[in-house]
């Protein structure tokens, strides 16, 4: 079998890339080892930049129609008292609407739904989109990809081979890249439960030693994420579901009925956060996207978004090469130059957010409360935080920002103007810097 681009892995990154390439007349073969929907939780929060990308390939409305909009993130700090309702100490609300963009909210969409939409988009270009379900990519033999589907071994020859296999990637192995894995002192338990209708905002509830993230989904459901000490899962399981229900109810009494919908520990998924980032995104004609190249701490809800954003830049580059008759290999460096620094930046941001919730000391909690409140009181911090996590742009935090956040300097009273933000939103020229006009300037 011959194709322009071979993609190993039909997750959200691989499907986004394949749909984009097929829509631009690039022949693509995509091999996905599973032939049914994945039962595993894999993230549902689509950040504004991802929504913008989905819009550009013509599925924005479809995604909006099956998502729950999140226009605000609430951070609630409480005192927990057994048998009594939690007492609120502070509440901070951060708004996506502070970002100067029409993409002013995030969306909670079931992961498999996003994949279905992308797969169907790809299939609408049937001449170019070749999806192989139940096909496991084994590796390369004589520079050609080898895939096993049922009992058949298929050789696929392509101009470019993309590793989109997620955390365990044969393409990455073949590239011999370097990466270091970082672990955390906590794990998460995650489960979807029914939610009361009026519970519509994304919310993180914390105490000095507890953390519960609540993100509403459509169909009156809510994704919950409960932080536990690393290695304590077995012990918690031994205590039984009744103790688990209690833990939820103490932090979020409004979910006390919903949490009882969990009937079995098998409904609850253990999530072990760790991070890595490869030192190279491409080698020869092999390229990595998404979790094959990097994985982030889930605290900032970025993993899936980074995969889609990688796919967008790489897809635009490969499509442009085909349209302009350029050699793919000469231009792959642009993909790494655009994506690697942005991913590094978000890895750091997610890591910092994780640290904020990693220590169970009262003094740490006080610092956290102050730092989170400052994000709201100081408009510049608010704008920077939301702009950065939205993926729509990048605005570095300065030492002054951190001093304000750490309460060493007073909060600034001035509201950030939209015009100040425009310079920080990624322009088309920054997203796709290889596209130049007739005068050789970036368009
Ligand atoms: C438990 C958990 C919770 C998460 N929570 C969030 C969150 O809240 N928000 C967020 O944004 N991100 C979250 N993430 C991260 C997010 O799921 C990933 O960053 C994102 O799915 C990466 O997309 P991907 O396409 O690169 O890889 P994946 O989604 O992992 O897709 C890889 C695909 O490749 C297939 N595959 C693997 N090996 C082969 C092979 N050899 N041959 C053929 N096919 C293969 C797999 O079956 C899979 O379908 C979470 C991840 C996990 C594991």
XYZ file of C-alpha atoms and ligand atoms in Angstrom:
496
model
C 0.000 0.000 0.000
C 1.270 3.495 -0.855
C 0.182 6.839 0.537
C 1.403 10.398 1.095
C 1.146 10.239 4.891
C 0.844 7.252 7.231
C -0.492 7.890 10.741
C -0.104 5.301 13.498
C -2.876 5.833 16.069
C -6.441 7.031 15.632
C -6.751 9.052 18.845
C -7.831 12.640 18.843
C -4.445 13.829 17.462
C -4.198 11.254 14.657
C -7.814 11.778 13.598
C -7.481 15.561 13.573
C -4.389 15.309 11.380
C -5.975 12.752 9.045
C -9.195 14.766 8.645
C -7.263 17.927 7.921
C -4.954 16.274 5.380
C -7.800 14.482 3.591
C -9.762 17.736 3.401
C -6.794 19.253 1.544
C -6.320 16.419 -0.934
C -3.438 14.639 0.816
C -3.726 10.839 0.772
C -3.603 9.476 4.293
C -3.713 5.998 5.810
C -4.491 5.894 9.524
C -4.090 2.670 11.523
C -5.936 2.353 14.841
C -5.360 -0.753 16.953
C -8.839 -0.687 18.559
C -11.957 -1.565 16.621
C -14.398 -0.263 19.207
C -14.760 2.817 21.385
C -12.210 3.115 24.180
C -13.751 2.641 27.634
C -10.961 4.717 29.267
C -11.415 8.314 30.360
C -9.106 10.476 28.283
C -10.064 14.077 28.863
C -13.018 16.086 27.718
C -12.128 19.755 28.084
C -11.663 21.488 24.718
C -9.827 24.794 25.156
C -10.716 27.834 22.984
C -7.804 27.359 20.536
C -8.922 23.786 19.912
C -12.474 24.983 19.275
C -11.074 27.527 16.785
C -9.163 24.744 14.980
C -12.230 22.494 14.874
C -14.214 25.433 13.516
C -11.700 25.905 10.712
C -12.101 22.347 9.503
C -15.868 22.808 9.513
C -16.944 20.836 12.607
C -17.173 23.707 15.115
C -20.972 23.814 15.199
C -21.246 20.057 15.564
C -18.836 20.053 18.497
C -20.626 22.994 20.160
C -23.947 21.170 19.766
C -22.778 18.168 21.769
C -20.720 19.999 24.388
C -21.348 21.804 27.645
C -19.868 25.341 27.558
C -17.502 26.345 30.348
C -17.119 30.103 30.437
C -15.710 30.299 33.918
C -13.526 28.269 36.267
C -14.372 28.515 39.962
C -11.837 27.856 42.700
C -13.515 27.293 46.027
C -11.512 26.819 49.227
C -13.493 25.255 52.089
C -13.137 23.985 55.655
C -14.459 20.447 55.849
C -16.336 19.457 58.980
C -17.657 15.960 59.468
C -21.428 15.779 59.464
C -21.771 19.514 58.697
C -21.817 21.430 55.419
C -18.403 22.667 54.255
C -17.642 26.266 55.168
C -16.445 28.439 52.274
C -13.239 30.367 52.964
C -12.739 31.865 49.536
C -14.193 31.730 46.043
C -12.337 32.929 42.956
C -13.851 32.961 39.493
C -11.672 33.133 36.393
C -13.334 33.958 33.082
C -12.454 32.758 29.594
C -14.303 35.901 28.493
C -11.321 38.033 29.599
C -9.441 36.766 26.532
C -9.887 39.156 23.592
C -11.220 36.559 21.163
C -14.528 35.375 19.772
C -13.521 31.988 21.195
C -14.483 32.997 24.728
C -15.294 29.666 26.376
C -14.096 26.088 26.723
C -16.309 23.065 26.048
C -16.796 19.759 27.822
C -17.359 17.127 25.127
C -17.239 13.349 25.690
C -13.853 12.245 24.294
C -15.271 9.553 22.000
C -17.771 12.073 20.605
C -14.960 14.407 19.509
C -13.244 11.431 17.870
C -16.472 10.376 16.086
C -16.884 13.872 14.661
C -13.302 13.954 13.389
C -13.494 10.423 11.962
C -16.718 11.258 10.121
C -15.169 14.449 8.791
C -12.269 12.417 7.425
C -14.609 9.826 5.927
C -16.406 12.584 3.993
C -13.215 12.799 1.870
C -13.265 9.087 1.109
C -10.906 9.383 -1.834
C -8.118 10.545 0.461
C -8.980 9.112 3.898
C -8.188 5.453 4.525
C -9.003 4.369 8.063
C -7.839 0.918 9.178
C -9.653 -0.158 12.387
C -8.226 -2.980 14.492
C -4.861 -2.412 12.813
C -1.810 -2.392 15.049
C 1.310 -0.611 13.861
C 4.245 -2.894 14.671
C 7.213 -0.790 13.555
C 9.332 -0.318 10.462
C 10.917 -2.907 8.191
C 13.302 -1.615 5.523
C 11.958 1.906 6.019
C 8.335 0.841 5.481
C 5.570 0.773 8.130
C 4.244 -2.658 9.056
C 0.695 -2.993 10.344
C -1.106 -6.095 11.590
C -4.849 -6.253 10.924
C -6.516 -9.497 11.972
C -4.009 -12.080 10.715
C -2.773 -9.997 7.826
C 0.498 -8.046 7.817
C 0.275 -4.949 5.652
C 3.281 -2.919 4.476
C 2.593 0.764 3.998
C 4.975 2.996 2.133
C 4.600 6.712 2.744
C 6.458 9.974 2.222
C 5.919 10.887 5.879
C 5.229 8.602 8.874
C 3.474 10.161 11.854
C 3.543 8.612 15.333
C 0.228 9.467 17.030
C 0.067 6.315 19.150
C -0.116 8.122 22.488
C 2.082 7.342 25.467
C 3.542 4.114 24.127
C 4.822 4.864 20.641
C 6.720 2.501 18.301
C 7.452 5.519 16.056
C 9.120 7.281 18.980
C 11.136 4.125 19.692
C 12.315 4.093 16.077
C 13.399 7.732 16.358
C 15.558 7.044 19.377
C 14.672 10.301 21.103
C 15.591 11.363 24.620
C 12.978 12.100 27.287
C 12.793 12.251 31.052
C 9.746 11.218 32.989
C 8.596 13.274 35.980
C 6.260 11.769 38.603
C 4.033 13.393 41.230
C 3.193 12.734 44.874
C -0.493 12.342 44.077
C -2.831 10.341 41.869
C -6.449 10.943 40.897
C -9.658 8.953 40.938
C -12.005 9.975 38.167
C -15.619 9.066 37.506
C -18.648 10.534 35.711
C -21.815 10.855 37.810
C -25.248 12.497 37.359
C -25.381 16.189 38.255
C -28.159 18.468 39.478
C -29.411 20.627 36.568
C -28.318 23.910 38.131
C -24.719 22.692 38.558
C -23.373 24.216 35.341
C -19.982 25.793 36.158
C -16.552 24.173 36.201
C -15.385 24.104 39.807
C -12.403 23.005 41.875
C -13.110 22.538 45.581
C -10.128 22.305 47.910
C -9.331 21.941 51.597
C -5.900 21.744 53.232
C -5.793 18.060 52.296
C -8.584 17.508 49.768
C -9.188 18.290 46.102
C -12.269 17.652 44.002
C -12.503 18.902 40.411
C -16.021 19.072 38.930
C -16.606 19.649 35.225
C -20.176 19.511 33.888
C -20.824 17.409 30.807
C -23.917 17.498 28.588
C -26.803 15.120 29.394
C -26.851 16.144 33.055
C -23.595 14.428 33.884
C -20.480 15.662 35.576
C -16.866 14.549 35.335
C -15.316 14.400 38.780
C -11.625 14.185 39.625
C -10.612 13.391 43.213
C -7.010 13.747 44.362
C -5.459 10.980 46.482
C -1.965 10.354 47.820
C 0.245 8.404 45.415
C 0.033 4.703 46.249
C -3.083 4.995 48.455
C -5.578 3.589 45.926
C -5.663 0.056 47.340
C -6.171 1.350 50.878
C -9.023 3.651 49.759
C -10.645 0.798 47.870
C -10.467 -1.352 50.997
C -12.411 1.305 52.937
C -15.325 0.691 50.569
C -17.607 2.777 48.390
C -19.508 4.179 51.377
C -16.364 6.044 52.485
C -15.913 7.301 48.907
C -19.504 8.626 48.801
C -18.870 10.400 52.121
C -15.669 12.035 50.871
C -17.545 13.514 47.887
C -20.535 14.592 49.957
C -18.348 16.371 52.515
C -16.792 18.510 49.770
C -19.801 18.915 47.465
C -23.060 18.183 49.350
C -25.076 18.900 46.177
C -23.584 15.714 44.651
C -24.460 13.471 47.569
C -27.214 11.660 45.614
C -25.350 11.658 42.284
C -22.253 9.980 43.699
C -24.378 7.016 44.820
C -24.901 6.181 41.158
C -21.440 4.570 41.359
C -22.117 0.905 41.993
C -18.718 -0.627 41.471
C -15.038 0.314 41.816
C -14.727 -0.608 38.152
C -16.634 2.608 37.321
C -13.844 4.614 38.928
C -10.635 5.087 36.978
C -7.255 5.545 38.624
C -5.247 8.259 36.883
C -1.511 8.450 37.502
C -0.121 11.786 36.395
C 3.383 12.039 34.964
C 5.052 14.182 32.356
C 7.712 13.904 29.656
C 8.744 15.837 26.587
C 10.880 14.402 23.790
C 13.935 16.363 22.682
C 13.061 16.078 18.941
C 9.707 16.056 17.170
C 11.001 14.663 13.879
C 13.867 12.635 12.455
C 14.143 12.090 8.696
C 10.585 11.443 7.593
C 9.292 10.319 11.008
C 7.267 12.833 13.054
C 5.580 12.710 16.480
C 2.383 14.415 17.588
C 0.341 14.487 20.801
C 1.111 12.158 23.681
C 3.731 10.353 21.619
C 5.814 13.534 21.929
C 4.739 14.927 25.293
C 2.388 14.350 28.147
C 1.262 16.995 30.624
C -0.072 16.937 34.152
C -3.885 16.855 33.786
C -4.420 19.784 36.187
C -4.662 22.408 33.439
C -6.720 20.191 31.070
C -4.282 20.554 28.184
C -3.248 17.068 26.946
C -5.911 16.528 24.336
C -5.658 20.150 23.254
C -1.933 19.951 22.649
C -2.501 16.879 20.453
C -5.103 18.702 18.322
C -2.921 21.801 18.108
C 0.126 19.732 17.025
C -2.045 18.087 14.371
C -3.260 21.440 13.106
C 0.242 22.856 12.558
C 1.652 19.639 11.084
C -1.441 19.173 8.896
C -1.226 22.705 7.547
C 2.476 22.226 6.813
C 2.111 18.890 5.013
C -0.912 20.093 3.022
C 0.952 23.225 1.994
C 3.985 21.154 0.890
C 1.741 19.012 -1.304
C -0.096 22.015 -2.766
C 3.139 23.906 -3.482
C 5.069 20.848 -4.671
C 7.668 21.232 -1.884
C 9.619 18.406 -0.330
C 8.062 17.467 3.022
C 11.385 16.681 4.604
C 12.911 20.099 4.070
C 10.071 21.808 5.889
C 9.422 19.571 8.916
C 11.673 21.730 11.101
C 8.963 24.419 11.043
C 6.582 22.077 12.850
C 9.035 21.570 15.700
C 9.948 25.261 15.840
C 6.305 26.286 16.252
C 5.080 23.563 18.560
C 7.964 22.644 20.892
C 8.299 26.004 22.705
C 4.523 26.293 23.077
C 4.273 22.793 24.522
C 7.211 23.468 26.897
C 5.457 26.594 28.110
C 2.213 24.728 28.823
C 4.062 21.837 30.438
C 5.567 24.323 32.892
C 2.227 26.018 33.479
C 0.485 22.686 34.149
C 3.356 21.609 36.417
C 3.032 24.825 38.461
C -0.728 24.324 38.753
C -0.058 20.780 39.962
C 2.392 22.002 42.621
C -0.203 24.435 43.926
C -2.314 21.417 44.958
C 0.497 19.017 45.861
C 1.206 19.836 49.505
C -1.055 19.271 52.451
C 0.167 21.945 54.866
C -2.046 24.674 56.281
C 0.583 27.332 55.449
C 0.708 26.075 51.866
C -3.035 26.302 51.634
C -2.915 29.949 52.827
C -0.335 30.776 50.146
C -2.479 29.016 47.540
C -5.631 30.887 48.580
C -3.844 34.203 48.310
C -2.220 33.361 44.970
C -5.516 32.226 43.425
C -7.413 35.262 44.777
C -4.733 37.548 43.365
C -5.394 36.118 39.887
C -8.837 37.615 40.086
C -7.963 40.889 41.822
C -5.167 41.678 39.375
C -6.560 41.854 35.851
C -3.174 41.324 34.206
C -2.686 38.017 36.042
C -6.258 37.029 35.197
C -5.838 37.809 31.492
C -2.439 36.125 31.253
C -3.628 32.948 32.956
C -6.727 32.571 30.786
C -4.934 33.557 27.562
C -2.187 31.021 28.229
C -4.445 28.088 29.088
C -6.817 28.922 26.215
C -3.987 28.121 23.769
C -4.949 31.205 21.757
C -1.752 33.016 22.634
C 1.177 33.302 24.983
C 1.930 36.015 27.487
C 4.793 35.227 29.862
C 4.509 35.890 33.569
C 7.172 38.343 34.748
C 8.881 38.643 38.134
C 6.556 41.558 38.900
C 3.552 39.325 38.141
C 4.838 36.674 40.498
C 5.552 39.280 43.198
C 1.953 40.532 42.865
C 0.683 36.987 43.034
C 2.829 36.257 46.077
C 1.380 39.346 47.825
C 4.756 41.108 47.879
C 3.403 43.879 45.656
C -0.132 45.305 45.595
C -2.629 44.181 42.941
C -2.652 46.476 39.901
C -5.882 48.382 39.429
C -5.649 48.912 35.661
C -7.773 46.747 33.363
C -5.875 45.187 30.449
C -7.020 46.611 27.104
C -7.931 44.252 24.274
C -5.332 45.964 22.064
C -2.601 44.874 24.532
C -3.743 41.300 24.122
C -3.859 41.295 20.319
C -0.047 41.240 20.158
C -0.027 38.112 22.321
C -2.643 36.148 20.391
C -0.996 33.770 17.944
C -1.291 35.182 14.429
C -1.552 33.045 11.315
C 2.067 33.993 10.575
C 3.138 32.586 13.967
C 1.070 29.419 13.577
C 2.199 28.746 10.003
C 5.469 30.688 9.495
C 6.495 28.863 6.283
C 3.653 30.444 4.315
C 5.170 33.501 2.675
C 3.721 35.940 0.168
C 5.142 36.704 -3.270
C 7.581 39.196 -1.722
C 8.943 36.513 0.556
C 7.232 37.947 3.634
C 5.197 35.848 6.012
C 1.523 36.342 5.177
C -6.592 8.997 32.414
C -6.348 10.167 31.534
C -6.999 11.376 31.780
C -6.764 12.476 30.967
N -7.408 13.662 31.203
C -7.276 14.700 30.355
C -8.021 15.921 30.472
O -8.820 16.078 31.375
N -7.861 16.887 29.543
C -7.010 16.735 28.505
O -6.905 17.642 27.645
N -6.267 15.609 28.370
C -6.400 14.602 29.259
N -5.682 13.463 29.125
C -4.692 13.427 28.109
C -5.312 13.115 26.784
O -6.103 11.957 26.838
C -4.211 12.912 25.788
O -3.294 13.986 25.893
C -4.749 12.869 24.396
O -5.714 11.837 24.277
C -3.612 12.642 23.445
O -4.096 12.361 22.199
P -3.252 11.457 21.227
O -4.087 11.351 20.002
O -1.866 11.978 21.142
O -3.128 10.049 21.954
P -4.267 9.035 22.402
O -5.538 9.729 22.694
O -3.653 8.209 23.477
O -4.516 8.161 21.124
C -3.580 7.226 20.675
C -4.326 6.199 19.833
O -3.367 5.367 19.221
C -3.793 4.013 19.348
N -2.568 3.191 19.318
C -1.619 3.059 20.267
N -0.627 2.259 19.861
C -0.950 1.885 18.598
C -0.313 1.066 17.618
N 0.878 0.478 17.874
N -0.937 0.866 16.429
C -2.144 1.462 16.160
N -2.792 2.236 17.063
C -2.184 2.472 18.255
C -4.550 3.966 20.647
O -5.470 2.891 20.683
C -5.232 5.326 20.646
O -6.494 5.270 20.022
C -5.867 12.357 29.915
C -5.202 11.141 29.673
C -5.432 10.063 30.465
C -4.731 8.759 30.166
